[in-house]
Amino acid sequence: MEERRSGAELDLAREYEAAVIQDAKTCVAITEFAAEHQSKKHGKEFITIPHTLDADEVPTSVDERLNDVPVIHFAGGIYPQMNQDAVERMIQAVKKTGRKVEFEFCSPDVPQSLKDEQIIWKYLSKSDLIKAQRSADILFLPQAFESRSQQMIAHNFPTKTMEYLCSGTPILVHSPSNSYLSDLCRNEGFGVLVEEPDVDQLASAIIKLLDSEELRRTSVERAIALAHKRDSRHWYKVLHKLLSDAVTGN
């Protein structure tokens, strides 16, 4: 898309994006924010079909648990334009709480700024990663506040969210207030949201999540509710109908 900052994809988008969209029978975007943006940009309706998940993986109940030493889990890449400042801020926030916390990062990236921090770096299989998320105390879901790609951050939806929703573990979201991720978290309540680049606010959120059984339970219940809304079986039918209608001309 033309919203990319550089690269061959940007050159192709500038050449062909408008023509392809105008020629399309149906236009689909993966978030409501992206659908609204593209609709305004091209003067054509976009339908949202969101990220989905296997609803069979969603827990049926909320199990209260806390490790003796709380574990904050993060999974995914760490990139300056995507999330690095938010990850670094979280580590500083935990230090400010004065709590003993174990950091478990399942990431292929070890930024220089984090090499001296007390972080357990892991590279896990898919099944072991799911187990790790289900045994953690907090799942951290960050997006960058200090990024040259603010439009990308605003429209982005980390796919890791779908795994987190199925974990039964409370989610801590740290993302700019104008982002789709923050908007979804505010509306669905699937996690505790910190939408300012503020170490004190982040530290306070961590303490609340660790100390409040009710807050943990409520956020997990709402995450489970959102997960059921993203059931692949439902959205498959929506996509199938769109494609069928496009083929038949309905």
mmCIF file of C-alpha atoms in Angstrom:
data_model
loop_
_atom_site.group_PDB
_atom_site.id
_atom_site.type_symbol
_atom_site.label_atom_id
_atom_site.label_comp_id
_atom_site.label_asym_id
_atom_site.label_seq_id
_atom_site.Cartn_x
_atom_site.Cartn_y
_atom_site.Cartn_z
ATOM 1 C CA MET A 1 0.000 0.000 0.000
ATOM 2 C CA GLU A 2 1.059 3.626 -0.468
ATOM 3 C CA GLU A 3 1.325 4.014 3.315
ATOM 4 C CA ARG A 4 4.641 2.128 3.264
ATOM 5 C CA ARG A 5 7.611 4.431 3.773
ATOM 6 C CA SER A 6 9.911 2.858 1.183
ATOM 7 C CA GLY A 7 10.787 -0.208 -0.828
ATOM 8 C CA ALA A 8 9.658 -1.893 -4.017
ATOM 9 C CA GLU A 9 6.175 -2.422 -2.588
ATOM 10 C CA LEU A 10 5.770 1.345 -2.265
ATOM 11 C CA ASP A 11 6.761 1.889 -5.901
ATOM 12 C CA LEU A 12 4.252 -0.748 -7.037
ATOM 13 C CA ALA A 13 1.514 0.706 -4.841
ATOM 14 C CA ARG A 14 1.992 4.197 -6.258
ATOM 15 C CA GLU A 15 1.731 2.785 -9.755
ATOM 16 C CA TYR A 16 -1.184 0.374 -9.353
ATOM 17 C CA GLU A 17 -3.047 0.743 -6.044
ATOM 18 C CA ALA A 18 -5.764 3.156 -7.139
ATOM 19 C CA ALA A 19 -6.464 1.298 -10.382
ATOM 20 C CA VAL A 20 -6.645 -2.094 -8.677
ATOM 21 C CA ILE A 21 -9.050 -0.832 -6.017
ATOM 22 C CA GLN A 22 -11.325 0.922 -8.486
ATOM 23 C CA ASP A 23 -11.457 -2.204 -10.628
ATOM 24 C CA ALA A 24 -12.240 -4.504 -7.700
ATOM 25 C CA LYS A 25 -15.737 -5.871 -7.207
ATOM 26 C CA THR A 26 -15.301 -5.955 -3.422
ATOM 27 C CA CYS A 27 -12.657 -4.340 -1.225
ATOM 28 C CA VAL A 28 -11.677 -5.861 2.102
ATOM 29 C CA ALA A 29 -9.519 -4.496 4.924
ATOM 30 C CA ILE A 30 -8.320 -6.305 8.016
ATOM 31 C CA THR A 31 -9.209 -3.646 10.617
ATOM 32 C CA GLU A 32 -11.979 -1.074 10.923
ATOM 33 C CA PHE A 33 -9.377 1.699 11.012
ATOM 34 C CA ALA A 34 -7.820 0.508 7.747
ATOM 35 C CA ALA A 35 -11.249 0.145 6.135
ATOM 36 C CA GLU A 36 -12.209 3.703 7.068
ATOM 37 C CA HIS A 37 -8.863 5.088 5.903
ATOM 38 C CA GLN A 38 -8.969 3.351 2.527
ATOM 39 C CA SER A 39 -12.642 4.203 1.992
ATOM 40 C CA LYS A 40 -11.912 7.904 2.466
ATOM 41 C CA LYS A 41 -8.767 7.703 0.372
ATOM 42 C CA HIS A 42 -10.298 5.946 -2.631
ATOM 43 C CA GLY A 43 -13.989 6.877 -2.329
ATOM 44 C CA LYS A 44 -14.997 3.236 -2.300
ATOM 45 C CA GLU A 45 -16.515 1.042 0.387
ATOM 46 C CA PHE A 46 -14.207 -1.337 2.231
ATOM 47 C CA ILE A 47 -15.552 -4.252 4.258
ATOM 48 C CA THR A 48 -13.715 -5.366 7.383
ATOM 49 C CA ILE A 49 -12.826 -9.010 7.855
ATOM 50 C CA PRO A 50 -10.643 -9.035 10.980
ATOM 51 C CA HIS A 51 -7.893 -11.305 12.216
ATOM 52 C CA THR A 52 -9.481 -14.551 13.337
ATOM 53 C CA LEU A 53 -8.654 -17.534 15.515
ATOM 54 C CA ASP A 54 -9.623 -21.113 16.204
ATOM 55 C CA ALA A 55 -12.347 -20.817 18.828
ATOM 56 C CA ASP A 56 -11.600 -24.366 19.991
ATOM 57 C CA GLU A 57 -8.418 -22.947 21.543
ATOM 58 C CA VAL A 58 -10.313 -20.452 23.721
ATOM 59 C CA PRO A 59 -10.483 -21.422 27.428
ATOM 60 C CA THR A 60 -13.912 -22.167 28.817
ATOM 61 C CA SER A 61 -13.191 -20.783 32.283
ATOM 62 C CA VAL A 62 -10.885 -18.378 34.106
ATOM 63 C CA ASP A 63 -8.328 -20.072 36.360
ATOM 64 C CA GLU A 64 -6.804 -17.809 38.995
ATOM 65 C CA ARG A 65 -3.068 -18.305 39.298
ATOM 66 C CA LEU A 66 0.041 -16.395 40.239
ATOM 67 C CA ASN A 67 3.643 -17.548 40.171
ATOM 68 C CA ASP A 68 5.753 -17.083 43.303
ATOM 69 C CA VAL A 69 7.853 -14.704 41.223
ATOM 70 C CA PRO A 70 5.524 -13.016 38.701
ATOM 71 C CA VAL A 71 6.379 -13.626 35.054
ATOM 72 C CA ILE A 72 5.902 -10.971 32.379
ATOM 73 C CA HIS A 73 5.915 -12.634 28.979
ATOM 74 C CA PHE A 74 6.533 -11.007 25.624
ATOM 75 C CA ALA A 75 6.542 -12.812 22.283
ATOM 76 C CA GLY A 76 7.536 -11.440 18.896
ATOM 77 C CA GLY A 77 10.165 -9.338 17.219
ATOM 78 C CA ILE A 78 11.560 -6.174 18.798
ATOM 79 C CA TYR A 79 12.014 -3.366 16.256
ATOM 80 C CA PRO A 80 12.702 0.359 16.710
ATOM 81 C CA GLN A 81 9.810 1.429 14.459
ATOM 82 C CA MET A 82 7.326 -1.093 15.870
ATOM 83 C CA ASN A 83 7.711 -1.522 19.634
ATOM 84 C CA GLN A 84 11.218 -1.167 21.045
ATOM 85 C CA ASP A 85 10.706 2.033 23.054
ATOM 86 C CA ALA A 86 7.584 0.547 24.640
ATOM 87 C CA VAL A 87 9.458 -2.628 25.628
ATOM 88 C CA GLU A 88 12.296 -0.609 27.157
ATOM 89 C CA ARG A 89 9.766 1.534 29.044
ATOM 90 C CA MET A 90 8.086 -1.525 30.522
ATOM 91 C CA ILE A 91 11.394 -2.776 31.931
ATOM 92 C CA GLN A 92 12.006 0.608 33.554
ATOM 93 C CA ALA A 93 8.449 0.610 34.908
ATOM 94 C CA VAL A 94 8.938 -2.753 36.622
ATOM 95 C CA LYS A 95 12.098 -1.437 38.268
ATOM 96 C CA LYS A 96 10.072 1.486 39.550
ATOM 97 C CA THR A 97 7.543 -0.854 41.194
ATOM 98 C CA GLY A 98 10.259 -2.358 43.362
ATOM 99 C CA ARG A 99 8.753 -5.799 42.698
ATOM 100 C CA LYS A 100 10.746 -8.898 41.899
ATOM 101 C CA VAL A 101 9.602 -9.903 38.408
ATOM 102 C CA GLU A 102 10.903 -12.375 35.865
ATOM 103 C CA PHE A 103 11.034 -11.224 32.239
ATOM 104 C CA GLU A 104 10.437 -13.976 29.694
ATOM 105 C CA PHE A 105 10.997 -12.766 26.132
ATOM 106 C CA CYS A 106 10.379 -15.139 23.236
ATOM 107 C CA SER A 107 11.978 -13.089 20.506
ATOM 108 C CA PRO A 108 14.584 -13.604 17.786
ATOM 109 C CA ASP A 109 15.804 -10.048 18.391
ATOM 110 C CA VAL A 110 18.027 -8.938 21.290
ATOM 111 C CA PRO A 111 18.507 -5.168 20.903
ATOM 112 C CA GLN A 112 21.755 -3.751 22.235
ATOM 113 C CA SER A 113 19.818 -1.623 24.727
ATOM 114 C CA LEU A 114 18.401 -4.767 26.366
ATOM 115 C CA LYS A 115 21.475 -7.000 26.440
ATOM 116 C CA ASP A 116 22.421 -5.996 29.983
ATOM 117 C CA GLU A 117 18.909 -6.394 31.387
ATOM 118 C CA GLN A 118 17.909 -9.442 33.450
ATOM 119 C CA ILE A 119 15.778 -11.021 30.735
ATOM 120 C CA ILE A 120 15.320 -14.710 30.005
ATOM 121 C CA TRP A 121 15.475 -14.995 26.223
ATOM 122 C CA LYS A 122 13.757 -18.039 24.751
ATOM 123 C CA TYR A 123 13.056 -19.462 21.329
ATOM 124 C CA LEU A 124 10.167 -21.923 21.671
ATOM 125 C CA SER A 125 8.142 -24.218 19.461
ATOM 126 C CA LYS A 126 4.544 -23.185 18.835
ATOM 127 C CA SER A 127 3.185 -25.608 21.433
ATOM 128 C CA ASP A 128 5.739 -24.606 24.068
ATOM 129 C CA LEU A 129 5.088 -20.935 23.353
ATOM 130 C CA ILE A 130 1.380 -21.410 24.047
ATOM 131 C CA LYS A 131 2.230 -23.196 27.302
ATOM 132 C CA ALA A 132 4.526 -20.342 28.324
ATOM 133 C CA GLN A 133 1.807 -17.769 27.672
ATOM 134 C CA ARG A 134 -0.713 -19.756 29.705
ATOM 135 C CA SER A 135 1.653 -20.051 32.666
ATOM 136 C CA ALA A 136 2.744 -16.397 32.749
ATOM 137 C CA ASP A 137 1.191 -13.718 34.975
ATOM 138 C CA ILE A 138 1.118 -10.846 32.470
ATOM 139 C CA LEU A 139 1.343 -10.868 28.683
ATOM 140 C CA PHE A 140 2.872 -7.647 27.380
ATOM 141 C CA LEU A 141 1.530 -6.242 24.101
ATOM 142 C CA PRO A 142 3.464 -3.107 23.051
ATOM 143 C CA GLN A 143 3.542 -0.731 20.107
ATOM 144 C CA ALA A 144 5.988 2.093 19.465
ATOM 145 C CA PHE A 145 5.338 5.645 20.563
ATOM 146 C CA GLU A 146 8.651 6.819 19.072
ATOM 147 C CA SER A 147 8.340 5.719 15.460
ATOM 148 C CA ARG A 148 8.778 7.358 12.080
ATOM 149 C CA SER A 149 5.869 5.211 10.874
ATOM 150 C CA GLN A 150 3.055 6.621 12.978
ATOM 151 C CA GLN A 151 0.400 5.903 10.356
ATOM 152 C CA MET A 152 1.466 2.273 10.306
ATOM 153 C CA ILE A 153 1.288 2.090 14.113
ATOM 154 C CA ALA A 154 -2.159 3.702 14.055
ATOM 155 C CA HIS A 155 -3.549 1.054 11.689
ATOM 156 C CA ASN A 156 -1.493 -1.927 12.835
ATOM 157 C CA PHE A 157 -2.866 -4.920 14.721
ATOM 158 C CA PRO A 158 -0.206 -7.230 16.203
ATOM 159 C CA THR A 159 -1.152 -10.772 15.222
ATOM 160 C CA LYS A 160 0.276 -11.949 18.550
ATOM 161 C CA THR A 161 -2.897 -10.534 20.078
ATOM 162 C CA MET A 162 -4.861 -13.534 18.845
ATOM 163 C CA GLU A 163 -2.625 -15.950 20.749
ATOM 164 C CA TYR A 164 -2.812 -13.786 23.851
ATOM 165 C CA LEU A 165 -6.635 -13.751 23.771
ATOM 166 C CA CYS A 166 -6.647 -17.553 24.039
ATOM 167 C CA SER A 167 -4.137 -17.771 26.882
ATOM 168 C CA GLY A 168 -6.324 -17.149 29.909
ATOM 169 C CA THR A 169 -3.590 -14.752 31.081
ATOM 170 C CA PRO A 170 -4.133 -10.991 31.693
ATOM 171 C CA ILE A 171 -2.846 -8.732 28.929
ATOM 172 C CA LEU A 172 -1.080 -5.402 29.422
ATOM 173 C CA VAL A 173 -1.417 -3.227 26.314
ATOM 174 C CA HIS A 174 0.990 -0.296 25.861
ATOM 175 C CA SER A 175 0.123 1.542 22.653
ATOM 176 C CA PRO A 176 -0.545 5.120 21.455
ATOM 177 C CA SER A 177 -4.058 6.446 22.061
ATOM 178 C CA ASN A 178 -4.758 6.964 18.337
ATOM 179 C CA SER A 179 -3.953 3.366 17.406
ATOM 180 C CA TYR A 180 -6.397 0.669 16.389
ATOM 181 C CA LEU A 181 -4.979 -1.612 19.090
ATOM 182 C CA SER A 182 -5.727 0.933 21.825
ATOM 183 C CA ASP A 183 -9.178 1.653 20.412
ATOM 184 C CA LEU A 184 -10.026 -2.050 20.379
ATOM 185 C CA CYS A 185 -8.724 -2.492 23.918
ATOM 186 C CA ARG A 186 -10.785 0.452 25.175
ATOM 187 C CA ASN A 187 -13.947 -0.835 23.520
ATOM 188 C CA GLU A 188 -13.550 -4.538 24.299
ATOM 189 C CA GLY A 189 -11.682 -4.317 27.615
ATOM 190 C CA PHE A 190 -9.550 -7.342 26.750
ATOM 191 C CA GLY A 191 -6.563 -5.975 28.675
ATOM 192 C CA VAL A 192 -5.284 -3.177 30.855
ATOM 193 C CA LEU A 193 -4.394 -0.242 28.619
ATOM 194 C CA VAL A 194 -1.605 2.313 29.051
ATOM 195 C CA GLU A 195 -1.785 4.710 26.117
ATOM 196 C CA GLU A 196 0.723 7.327 27.215
ATOM 197 C CA PRO A 197 4.529 6.916 27.072
ATOM 198 C CA ASP A 198 4.683 7.300 30.835
ATOM 199 C CA VAL A 199 6.778 5.031 33.078
ATOM 200 C CA ASP A 200 4.705 5.870 36.169
ATOM 201 C CA GLN A 201 1.415 4.952 34.489
ATOM 202 C CA LEU A 202 2.921 1.714 33.256
ATOM 203 C CA ALA A 203 4.297 0.878 36.706
ATOM 204 C CA SER A 204 0.881 1.545 38.235
ATOM 205 C CA ALA A 205 -0.806 -0.753 35.705
ATOM 206 C CA ILE A 206 1.654 -3.555 36.456
ATOM 207 C CA ILE A 207 1.018 -3.269 40.204
ATOM 208 C CA LYS A 208 -2.760 -3.272 39.689
ATOM 209 C CA LEU A 209 -2.604 -6.379 37.519
ATOM 210 C CA LEU A 210 -0.449 -8.234 40.025
ATOM 211 C CA ASP A 211 -2.460 -7.170 43.079
ATOM 212 C CA SER A 212 -6.071 -7.261 41.885
ATOM 213 C CA GLU A 213 -7.632 -10.660 41.393
ATOM 214 C CA GLU A 214 -10.822 -8.982 40.155
ATOM 215 C CA LEU A 215 -8.965 -6.957 37.519
ATOM 216 C CA ARG A 216 -7.139 -10.032 36.243
ATOM 217 C CA ARG A 217 -10.338 -12.071 36.111
ATOM 218 C CA THR A 218 -12.340 -9.342 34.368
ATOM 219 C CA SER A 219 -9.706 -8.674 31.721
ATOM 220 C CA VAL A 220 -9.382 -12.400 30.949
ATOM 221 C CA GLU A 221 -13.162 -12.798 30.721
ATOM 222 C CA ARG A 222 -13.339 -9.917 28.242
ATOM 223 C CA ALA A 223 -10.434 -11.331 26.253
ATOM 224 C CA ILE A 224 -12.319 -14.618 25.977
ATOM 225 C CA ALA A 225 -15.448 -12.741 24.849
ATOM 226 C CA LEU A 226 -13.462 -10.956 22.113
ATOM 227 C CA ALA A 227 -11.889 -14.232 21.040
ATOM 228 C CA HIS A 228 -15.332 -15.707 20.413
ATOM 229 C CA LYS A 229 -16.197 -12.698 18.235
ATOM 230 C CA ARG A 230 -13.155 -13.534 16.090
ATOM 231 C CA ASP A 231 -14.146 -17.166 15.496
ATOM 232 C CA SER A 232 -12.726 -18.246 12.105
ATOM 233 C CA ARG A 233 -15.797 -20.358 11.388
ATOM 234 C CA HIS A 234 -17.994 -17.259 11.328
ATOM 235 C CA TRP A 235 -15.642 -15.077 9.313
ATOM 236 C CA TYR A 236 -15.003 -17.861 6.812
ATOM 237 C CA LYS A 237 -18.692 -17.759 5.945
ATOM 238 C CA VAL A 238 -18.586 -13.966 5.533
ATOM 239 C CA LEU A 239 -15.564 -14.166 3.221
ATOM 240 C CA HIS A 240 -17.043 -17.090 1.282
ATOM 241 C CA LYS A 241 -20.225 -15.109 0.597
ATOM 242 C CA LEU A 242 -18.246 -12.055 -0.531
ATOM 243 C CA LEU A 243 -16.233 -14.145 -2.974
ATOM 244 C CA SER A 244 -19.316 -16.001 -4.225
ATOM 245 C CA ASP A 245 -21.191 -12.749 -4.800
ATOM 246 C CA ALA A 246 -18.200 -11.295 -6.653
ATOM 247 C CA VAL A 247 -18.040 -14.326 -8.950
ATOM 248 C CA THR A 248 -21.791 -14.434 -9.649
ATOM 249 C CA GLY A 249 -22.167 -10.667 -9.927
ATOM 250 C CA ASN A 250 -24.677 -10.367 -7.076
#
